[in-house]
Each structure stands twice: as structure tokens, then as C-alpha cells.
mmCIF file with all atom_site columns, C-alpha atoms in Angstrom:
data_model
loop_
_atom_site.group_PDB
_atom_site.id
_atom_site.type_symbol
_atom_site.label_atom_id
_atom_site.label_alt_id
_atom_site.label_comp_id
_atom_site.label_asym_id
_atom_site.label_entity_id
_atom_site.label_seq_id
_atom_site.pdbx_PDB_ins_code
_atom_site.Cartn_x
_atom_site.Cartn_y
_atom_site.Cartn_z
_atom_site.occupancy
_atom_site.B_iso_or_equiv
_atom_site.pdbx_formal_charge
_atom_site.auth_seq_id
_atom_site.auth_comp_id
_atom_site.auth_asym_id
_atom_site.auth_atom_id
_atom_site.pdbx_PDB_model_num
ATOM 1   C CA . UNK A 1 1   ? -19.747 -36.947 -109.394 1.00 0.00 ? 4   UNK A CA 1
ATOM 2   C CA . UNK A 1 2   ? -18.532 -39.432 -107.171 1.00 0.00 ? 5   UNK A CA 1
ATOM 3   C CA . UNK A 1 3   ? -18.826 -43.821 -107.061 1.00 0.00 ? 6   UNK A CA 1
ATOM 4   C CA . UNK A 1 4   ? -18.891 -45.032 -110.132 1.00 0.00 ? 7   UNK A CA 1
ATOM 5   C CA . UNK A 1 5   ? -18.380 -43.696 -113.337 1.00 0.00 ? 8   UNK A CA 1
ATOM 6   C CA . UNK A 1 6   ? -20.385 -46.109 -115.025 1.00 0.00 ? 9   UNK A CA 1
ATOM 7   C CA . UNK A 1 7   ? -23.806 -44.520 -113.674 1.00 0.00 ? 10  UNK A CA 1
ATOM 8   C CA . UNK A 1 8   ? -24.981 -41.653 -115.241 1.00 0.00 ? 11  UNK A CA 1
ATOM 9   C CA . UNK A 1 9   ? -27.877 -39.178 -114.069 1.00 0.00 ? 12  UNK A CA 1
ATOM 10  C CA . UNK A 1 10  ? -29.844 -38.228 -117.512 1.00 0.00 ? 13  UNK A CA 1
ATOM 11  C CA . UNK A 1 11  ? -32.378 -35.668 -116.176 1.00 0.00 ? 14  UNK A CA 1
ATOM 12  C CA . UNK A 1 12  ? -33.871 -34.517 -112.817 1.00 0.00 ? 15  UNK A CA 1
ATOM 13  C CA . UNK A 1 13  ? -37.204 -32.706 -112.311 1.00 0.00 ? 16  UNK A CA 1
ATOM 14  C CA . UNK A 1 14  ? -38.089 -31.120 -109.510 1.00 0.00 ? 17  UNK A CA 1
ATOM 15  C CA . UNK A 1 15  ? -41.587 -29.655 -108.742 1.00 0.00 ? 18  UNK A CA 1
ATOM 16  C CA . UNK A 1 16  ? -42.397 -29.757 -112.139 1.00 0.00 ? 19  UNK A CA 1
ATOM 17  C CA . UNK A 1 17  ? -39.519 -27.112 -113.562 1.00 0.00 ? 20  UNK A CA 1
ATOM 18  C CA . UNK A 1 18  ? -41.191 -24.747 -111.076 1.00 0.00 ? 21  UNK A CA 1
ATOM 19  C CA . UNK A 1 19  ? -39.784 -22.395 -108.251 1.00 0.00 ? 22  UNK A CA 1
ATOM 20  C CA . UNK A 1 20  ? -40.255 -23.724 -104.983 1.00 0.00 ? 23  UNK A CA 1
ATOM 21  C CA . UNK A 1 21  ? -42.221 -21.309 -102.828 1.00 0.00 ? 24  UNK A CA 1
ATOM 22  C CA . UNK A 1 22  ? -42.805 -21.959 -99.392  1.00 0.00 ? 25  UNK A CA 1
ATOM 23  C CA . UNK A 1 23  ? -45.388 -20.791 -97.087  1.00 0.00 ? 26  UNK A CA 1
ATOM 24  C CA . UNK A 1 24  ? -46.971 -21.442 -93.996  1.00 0.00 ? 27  UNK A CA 1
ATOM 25  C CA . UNK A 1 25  ? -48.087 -25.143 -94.468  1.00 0.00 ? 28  UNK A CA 1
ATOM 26  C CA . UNK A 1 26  ? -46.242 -27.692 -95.537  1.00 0.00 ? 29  UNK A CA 1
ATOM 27  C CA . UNK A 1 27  ? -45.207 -28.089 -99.418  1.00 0.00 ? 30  UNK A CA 1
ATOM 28  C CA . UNK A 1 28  ? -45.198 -31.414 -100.787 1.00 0.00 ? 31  UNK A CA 1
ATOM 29  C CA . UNK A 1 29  ? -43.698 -31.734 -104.743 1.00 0.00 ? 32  UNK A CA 1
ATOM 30  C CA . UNK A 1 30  ? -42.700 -34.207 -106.641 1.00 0.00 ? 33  UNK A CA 1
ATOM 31  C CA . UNK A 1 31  ? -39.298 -34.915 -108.078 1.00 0.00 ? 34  UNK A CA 1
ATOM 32  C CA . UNK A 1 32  ? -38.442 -37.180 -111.092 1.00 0.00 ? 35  UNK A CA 1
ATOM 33  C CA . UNK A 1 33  ? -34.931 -38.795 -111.999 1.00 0.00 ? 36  UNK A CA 1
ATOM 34  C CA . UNK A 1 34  ? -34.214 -40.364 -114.817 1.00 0.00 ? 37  UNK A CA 1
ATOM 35  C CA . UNK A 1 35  ? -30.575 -41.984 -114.665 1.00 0.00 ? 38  UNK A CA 1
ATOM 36  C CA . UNK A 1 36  ? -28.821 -45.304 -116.875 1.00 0.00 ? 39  UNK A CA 1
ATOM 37  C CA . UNK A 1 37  ? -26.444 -47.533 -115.678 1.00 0.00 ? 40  UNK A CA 1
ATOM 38  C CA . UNK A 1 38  ? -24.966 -51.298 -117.318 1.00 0.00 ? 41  UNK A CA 1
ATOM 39  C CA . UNK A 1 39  ? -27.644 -53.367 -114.657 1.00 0.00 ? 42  UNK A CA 1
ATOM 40  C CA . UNK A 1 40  ? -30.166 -50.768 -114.340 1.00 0.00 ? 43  UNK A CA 1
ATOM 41  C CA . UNK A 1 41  ? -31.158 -48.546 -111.515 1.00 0.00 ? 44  UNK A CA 1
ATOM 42  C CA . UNK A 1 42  ? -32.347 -50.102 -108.097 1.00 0.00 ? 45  UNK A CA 1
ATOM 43  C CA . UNK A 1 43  ? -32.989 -46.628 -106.362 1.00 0.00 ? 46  UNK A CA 1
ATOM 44  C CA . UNK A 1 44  ? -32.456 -42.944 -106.132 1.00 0.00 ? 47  UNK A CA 1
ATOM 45  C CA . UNK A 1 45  ? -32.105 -40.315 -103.825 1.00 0.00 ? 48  UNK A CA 1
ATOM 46  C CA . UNK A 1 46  ? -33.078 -36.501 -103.920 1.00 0.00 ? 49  UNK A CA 1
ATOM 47  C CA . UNK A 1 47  ? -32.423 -34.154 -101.364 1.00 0.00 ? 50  UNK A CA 1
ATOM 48  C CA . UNK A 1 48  ? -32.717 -30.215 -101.935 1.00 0.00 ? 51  UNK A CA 1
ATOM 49  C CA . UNK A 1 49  ? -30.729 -27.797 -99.358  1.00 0.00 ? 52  UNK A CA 1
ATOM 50  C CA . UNK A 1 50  ? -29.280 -24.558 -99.130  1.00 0.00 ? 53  UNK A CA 1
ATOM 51  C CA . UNK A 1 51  ? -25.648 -23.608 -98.242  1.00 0.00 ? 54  UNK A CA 1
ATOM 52  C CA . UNK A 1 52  ? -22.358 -24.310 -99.560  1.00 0.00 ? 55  UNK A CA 1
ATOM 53  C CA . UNK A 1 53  ? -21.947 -27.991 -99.334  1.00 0.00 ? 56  UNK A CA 1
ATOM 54  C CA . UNK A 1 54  ? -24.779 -30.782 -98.328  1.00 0.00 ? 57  UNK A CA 1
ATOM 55  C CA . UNK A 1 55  ? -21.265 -33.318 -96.962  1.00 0.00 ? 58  UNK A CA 1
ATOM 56  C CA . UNK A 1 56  ? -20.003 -31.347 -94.754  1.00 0.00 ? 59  UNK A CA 1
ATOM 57  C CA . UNK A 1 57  ? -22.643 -30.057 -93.003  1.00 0.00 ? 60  UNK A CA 1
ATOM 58  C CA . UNK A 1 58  ? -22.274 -26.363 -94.231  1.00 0.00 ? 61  UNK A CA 1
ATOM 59  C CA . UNK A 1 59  ? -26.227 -25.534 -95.120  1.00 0.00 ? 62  UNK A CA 1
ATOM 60  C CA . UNK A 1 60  ? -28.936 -23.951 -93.214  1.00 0.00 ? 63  UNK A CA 1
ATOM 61  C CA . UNK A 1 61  ? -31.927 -25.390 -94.969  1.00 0.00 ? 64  UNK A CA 1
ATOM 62  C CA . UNK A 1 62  ? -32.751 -28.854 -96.750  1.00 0.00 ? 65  UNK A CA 1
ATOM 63  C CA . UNK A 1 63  ? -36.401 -30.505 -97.665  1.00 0.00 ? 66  UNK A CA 1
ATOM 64  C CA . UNK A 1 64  ? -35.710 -34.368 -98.163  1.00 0.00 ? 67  UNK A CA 1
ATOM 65  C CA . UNK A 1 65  ? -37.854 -37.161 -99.767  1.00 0.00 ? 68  UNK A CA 1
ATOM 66  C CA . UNK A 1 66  ? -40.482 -38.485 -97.907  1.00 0.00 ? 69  UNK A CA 1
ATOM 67  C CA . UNK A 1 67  ? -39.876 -41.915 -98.266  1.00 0.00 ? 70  UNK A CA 1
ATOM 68  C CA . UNK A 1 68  ? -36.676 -43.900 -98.499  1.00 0.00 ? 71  UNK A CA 1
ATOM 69  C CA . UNK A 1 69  ? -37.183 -46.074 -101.851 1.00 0.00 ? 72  UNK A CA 1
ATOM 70  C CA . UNK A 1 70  ? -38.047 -44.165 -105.019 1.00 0.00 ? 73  UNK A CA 1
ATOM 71  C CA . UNK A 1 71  ? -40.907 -45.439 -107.655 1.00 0.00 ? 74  UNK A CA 1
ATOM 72  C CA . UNK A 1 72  ? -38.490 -46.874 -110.474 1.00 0.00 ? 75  UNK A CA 1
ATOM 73  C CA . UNK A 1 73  ? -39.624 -47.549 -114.015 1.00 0.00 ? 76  UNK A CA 1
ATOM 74  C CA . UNK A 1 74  ? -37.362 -49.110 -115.991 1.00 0.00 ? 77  UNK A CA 1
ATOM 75  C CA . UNK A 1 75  ? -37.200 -47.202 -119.477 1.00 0.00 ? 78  UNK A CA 1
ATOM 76  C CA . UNK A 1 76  ? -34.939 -49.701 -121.040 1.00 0.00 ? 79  UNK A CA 1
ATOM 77  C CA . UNK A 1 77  ? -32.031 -52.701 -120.476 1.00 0.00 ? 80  UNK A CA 1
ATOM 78  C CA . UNK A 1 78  ? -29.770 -49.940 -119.135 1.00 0.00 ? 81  UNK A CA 1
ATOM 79  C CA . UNK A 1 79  ? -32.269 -46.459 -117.897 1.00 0.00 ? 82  UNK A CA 1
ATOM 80  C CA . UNK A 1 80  ? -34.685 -45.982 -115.128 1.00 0.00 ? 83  UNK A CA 1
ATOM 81  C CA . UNK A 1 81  ? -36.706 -43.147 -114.392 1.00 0.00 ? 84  UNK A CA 1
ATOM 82  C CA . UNK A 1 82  ? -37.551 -42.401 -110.549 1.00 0.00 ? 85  UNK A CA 1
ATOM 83  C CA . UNK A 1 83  ? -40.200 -40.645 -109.112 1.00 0.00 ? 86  UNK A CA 1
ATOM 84  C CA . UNK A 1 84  ? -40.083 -39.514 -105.185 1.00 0.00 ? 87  UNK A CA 1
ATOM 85  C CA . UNK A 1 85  ? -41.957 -36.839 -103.024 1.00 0.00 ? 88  UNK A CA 1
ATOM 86  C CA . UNK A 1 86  ? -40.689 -33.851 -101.027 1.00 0.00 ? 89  UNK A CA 1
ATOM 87  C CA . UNK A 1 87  ? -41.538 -32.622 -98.398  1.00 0.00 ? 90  UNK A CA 1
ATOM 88  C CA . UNK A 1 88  ? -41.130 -29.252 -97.113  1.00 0.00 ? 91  UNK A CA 1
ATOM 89  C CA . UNK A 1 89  ? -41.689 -27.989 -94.153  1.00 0.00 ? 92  UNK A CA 1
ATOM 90  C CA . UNK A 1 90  ? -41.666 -24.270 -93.911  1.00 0.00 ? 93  UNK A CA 1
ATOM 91  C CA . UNK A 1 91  ? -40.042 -24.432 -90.487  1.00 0.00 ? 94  UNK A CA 1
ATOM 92  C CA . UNK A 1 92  ? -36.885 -25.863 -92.543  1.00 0.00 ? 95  UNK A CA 1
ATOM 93  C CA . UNK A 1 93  ? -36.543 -22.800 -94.984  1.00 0.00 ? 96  UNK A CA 1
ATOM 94  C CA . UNK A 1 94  ? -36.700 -19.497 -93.625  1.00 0.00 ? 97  UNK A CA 1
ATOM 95  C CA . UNK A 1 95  ? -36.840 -16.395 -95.258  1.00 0.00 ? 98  UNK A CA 1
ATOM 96  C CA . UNK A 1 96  ? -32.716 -16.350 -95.066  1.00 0.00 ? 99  UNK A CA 1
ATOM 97  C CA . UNK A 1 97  ? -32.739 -19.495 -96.468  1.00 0.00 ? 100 UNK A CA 1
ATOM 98  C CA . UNK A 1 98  ? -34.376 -18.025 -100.117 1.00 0.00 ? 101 UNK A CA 1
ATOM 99  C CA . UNK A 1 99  ? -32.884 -17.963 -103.133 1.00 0.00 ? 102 UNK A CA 1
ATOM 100 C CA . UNK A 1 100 ? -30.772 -20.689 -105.002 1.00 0.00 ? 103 UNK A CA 1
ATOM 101 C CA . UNK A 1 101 ? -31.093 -23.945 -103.747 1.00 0.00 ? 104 UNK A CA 1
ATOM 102 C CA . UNK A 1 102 ? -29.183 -26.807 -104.499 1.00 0.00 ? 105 UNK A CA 1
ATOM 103 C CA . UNK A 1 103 ? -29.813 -30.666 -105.514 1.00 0.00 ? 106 UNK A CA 1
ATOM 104 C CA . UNK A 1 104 ? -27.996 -33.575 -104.114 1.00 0.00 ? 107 UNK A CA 1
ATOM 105 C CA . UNK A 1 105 ? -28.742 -37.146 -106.251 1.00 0.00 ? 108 UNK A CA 1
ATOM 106 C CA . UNK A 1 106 ? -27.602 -40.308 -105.329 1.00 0.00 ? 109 UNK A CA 1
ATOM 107 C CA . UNK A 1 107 ? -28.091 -42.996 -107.636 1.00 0.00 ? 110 UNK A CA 1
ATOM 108 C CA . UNK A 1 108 ? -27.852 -47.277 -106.486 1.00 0.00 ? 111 UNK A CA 1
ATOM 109 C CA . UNK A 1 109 ? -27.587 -49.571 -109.519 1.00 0.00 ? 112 UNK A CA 1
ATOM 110 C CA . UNK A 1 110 ? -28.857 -52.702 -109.620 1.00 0.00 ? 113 UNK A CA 1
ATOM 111 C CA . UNK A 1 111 ? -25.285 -54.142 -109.157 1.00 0.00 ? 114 UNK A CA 1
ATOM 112 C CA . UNK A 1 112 ? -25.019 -52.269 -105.773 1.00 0.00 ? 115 UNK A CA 1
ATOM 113 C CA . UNK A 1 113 ? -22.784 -49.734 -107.573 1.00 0.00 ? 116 UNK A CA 1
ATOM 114 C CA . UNK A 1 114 ? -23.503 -46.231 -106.704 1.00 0.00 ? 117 UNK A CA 1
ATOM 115 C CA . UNK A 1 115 ? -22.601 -42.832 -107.715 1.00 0.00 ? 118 UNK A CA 1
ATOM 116 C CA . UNK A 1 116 ? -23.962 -39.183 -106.391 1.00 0.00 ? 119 UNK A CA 1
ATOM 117 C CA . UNK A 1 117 ? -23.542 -35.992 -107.588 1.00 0.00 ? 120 UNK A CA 1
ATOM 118 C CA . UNK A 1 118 ? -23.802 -32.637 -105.530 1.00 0.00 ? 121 UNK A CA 1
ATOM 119 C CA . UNK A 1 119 ? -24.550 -30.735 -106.003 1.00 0.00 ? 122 UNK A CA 1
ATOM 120 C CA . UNK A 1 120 ? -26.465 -31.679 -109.722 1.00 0.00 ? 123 UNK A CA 1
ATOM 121 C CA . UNK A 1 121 ? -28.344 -28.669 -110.097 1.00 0.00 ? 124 UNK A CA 1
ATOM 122 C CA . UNK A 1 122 ? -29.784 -25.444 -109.158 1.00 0.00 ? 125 UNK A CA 1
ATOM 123 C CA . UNK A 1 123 ? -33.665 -24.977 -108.163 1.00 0.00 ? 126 UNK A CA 1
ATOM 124 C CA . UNK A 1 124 ? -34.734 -21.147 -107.075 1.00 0.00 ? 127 UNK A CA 1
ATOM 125 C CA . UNK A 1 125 ? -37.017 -21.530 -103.889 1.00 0.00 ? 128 UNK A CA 1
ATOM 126 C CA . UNK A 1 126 ? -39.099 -18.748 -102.299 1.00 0.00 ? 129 UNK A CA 1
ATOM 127 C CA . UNK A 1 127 ? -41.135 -17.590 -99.421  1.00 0.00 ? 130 UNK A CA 1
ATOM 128 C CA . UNK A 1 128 ? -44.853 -16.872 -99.889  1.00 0.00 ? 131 UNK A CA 1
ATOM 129 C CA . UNK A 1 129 ? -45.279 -15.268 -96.671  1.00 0.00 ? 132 UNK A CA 1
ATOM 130 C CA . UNK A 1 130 ? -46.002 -11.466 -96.832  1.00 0.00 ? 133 UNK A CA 1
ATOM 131 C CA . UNK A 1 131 ? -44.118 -9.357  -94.656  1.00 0.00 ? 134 UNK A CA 1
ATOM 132 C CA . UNK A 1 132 ? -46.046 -6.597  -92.189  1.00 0.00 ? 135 UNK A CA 1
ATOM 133 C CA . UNK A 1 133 ? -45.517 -3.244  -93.320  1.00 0.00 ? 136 UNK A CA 1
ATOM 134 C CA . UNK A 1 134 ? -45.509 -0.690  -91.098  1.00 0.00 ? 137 UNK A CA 1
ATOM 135 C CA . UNK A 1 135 ? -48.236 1.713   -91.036  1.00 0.00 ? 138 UNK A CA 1
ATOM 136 C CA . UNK A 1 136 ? -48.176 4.879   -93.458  1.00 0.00 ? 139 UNK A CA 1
ATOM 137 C CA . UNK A 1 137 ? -48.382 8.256   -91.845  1.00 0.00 ? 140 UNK A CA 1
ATOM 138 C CA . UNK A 1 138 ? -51.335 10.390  -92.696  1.00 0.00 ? 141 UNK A CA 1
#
């Protein structure tokens, strides 16, 4: 993780625990973060993408939140859980792009400290759209 030491990120949820499958339409999940800091948590950030590395431009796919200020619910004095949405567009994920994705969080206390973490975890996305086959000989 980088920023500040002081925030931790608890737990993150995304699509209920579920794979990820895209399809044809657009795929919108939820994601839920629940994160602690000394002042609280004033916002967080999801994004999901696949490649090597989300800060240096080295991915090929990425579905990010559809809005830019997360639903925060303060648990207690110092813990916050976070809901956002995702979007996904099945134009951003291609069937190359299946397989392990990764999670970038970034985390704003209510101090204006910050702290990220990518990736944070792992989420396994797929492709619902069937492939042609090729007719059979008879």
C-alpha cells in the first residue's frame, strides 16, 4: 500500500463474492469497502482491470465505478463501509482479457489523508458469449 499507513482497507466485496461474467450488454455490480482510519473515511475508490500494473498503464481491460463519490456509512469513530457501482461494458473486456482480474482501492480519510493499494485483490471475470462452432461433417 501506498499514502498513509494509518488507513487501513478491512474488506472489499465485489459483485457479491461472485465471478464477473460478461456478455453482450452491459454488467452493472456492486462493490462494497469497508476500510478504518483515526478521522474516518470521506471516500473510496474501486477500479477492476486486467494486466500487470493499473499505474503504469500496462492493462488491456478495466470496468470503473460509475460515479465518483462512494455511499459511506460510518460503522464506528474510526471505520466506514462504502458502497459504489460498476460498470462494465463488454466492449472493455474481451475474450483475451478473461481470467484473473485485479482490484485497485483508494481510500480518502476524513483528514484528507489517503492511501491505495493495488493491486488489493484478485476477482476471476468471464465471458458469457458462446463461441460459433463450426459445422460437424455428416
Amino acid at each position: 500500500m501506498r499514502g498513509s499507513s494509518d488507513i487501513k482497507i478491512l474488506n472489499a466485496t465485489i459483485n457479491g463474492g461472485k465471478d464477473i461474467v460478461i456478455g453482450t450488454t452491459t454488467k452493472t455490480m456492486s462493490a462494497t469497502v469497508t476500510s478504518s482510519a483515526p478521522s474516518n473515511i470521506k471516500n473510496v475508490s474501486l477500479v477492476l482491470f486486467h494486466g500487470t500494473h493499473l499505474n503504469t498503464d500496462d492493462f488491456d481491460g478495466v470496468l470503473n465505478p460509475t460515479t465518483n463519490q462512494a455511499d459511506c456509512q460510518e460503522v464506528n469513530d474510526v471505520t466506514s463501509t462504502c458502497k459504489l457501482t460498476i460498470s462494465g461494458n463488454p466492449t472493455l473486456l474481451k475474450n483475451a482479457t478473461a481470467g484473473t482480474g485485479k482490484v485497485y482501492i483508494s481510500v480518502i480519510a476524513k483528514d484528507g489523508s489517503w492511501s491505495d493499494a493495488v493491486p488489493y485483490s484478485s476477482v476471476r471475470i468471464s465471458s458469457s458469449a458462446k463461441r460459433a462452432r463450426p459445422p460437424t461433417p455428416r
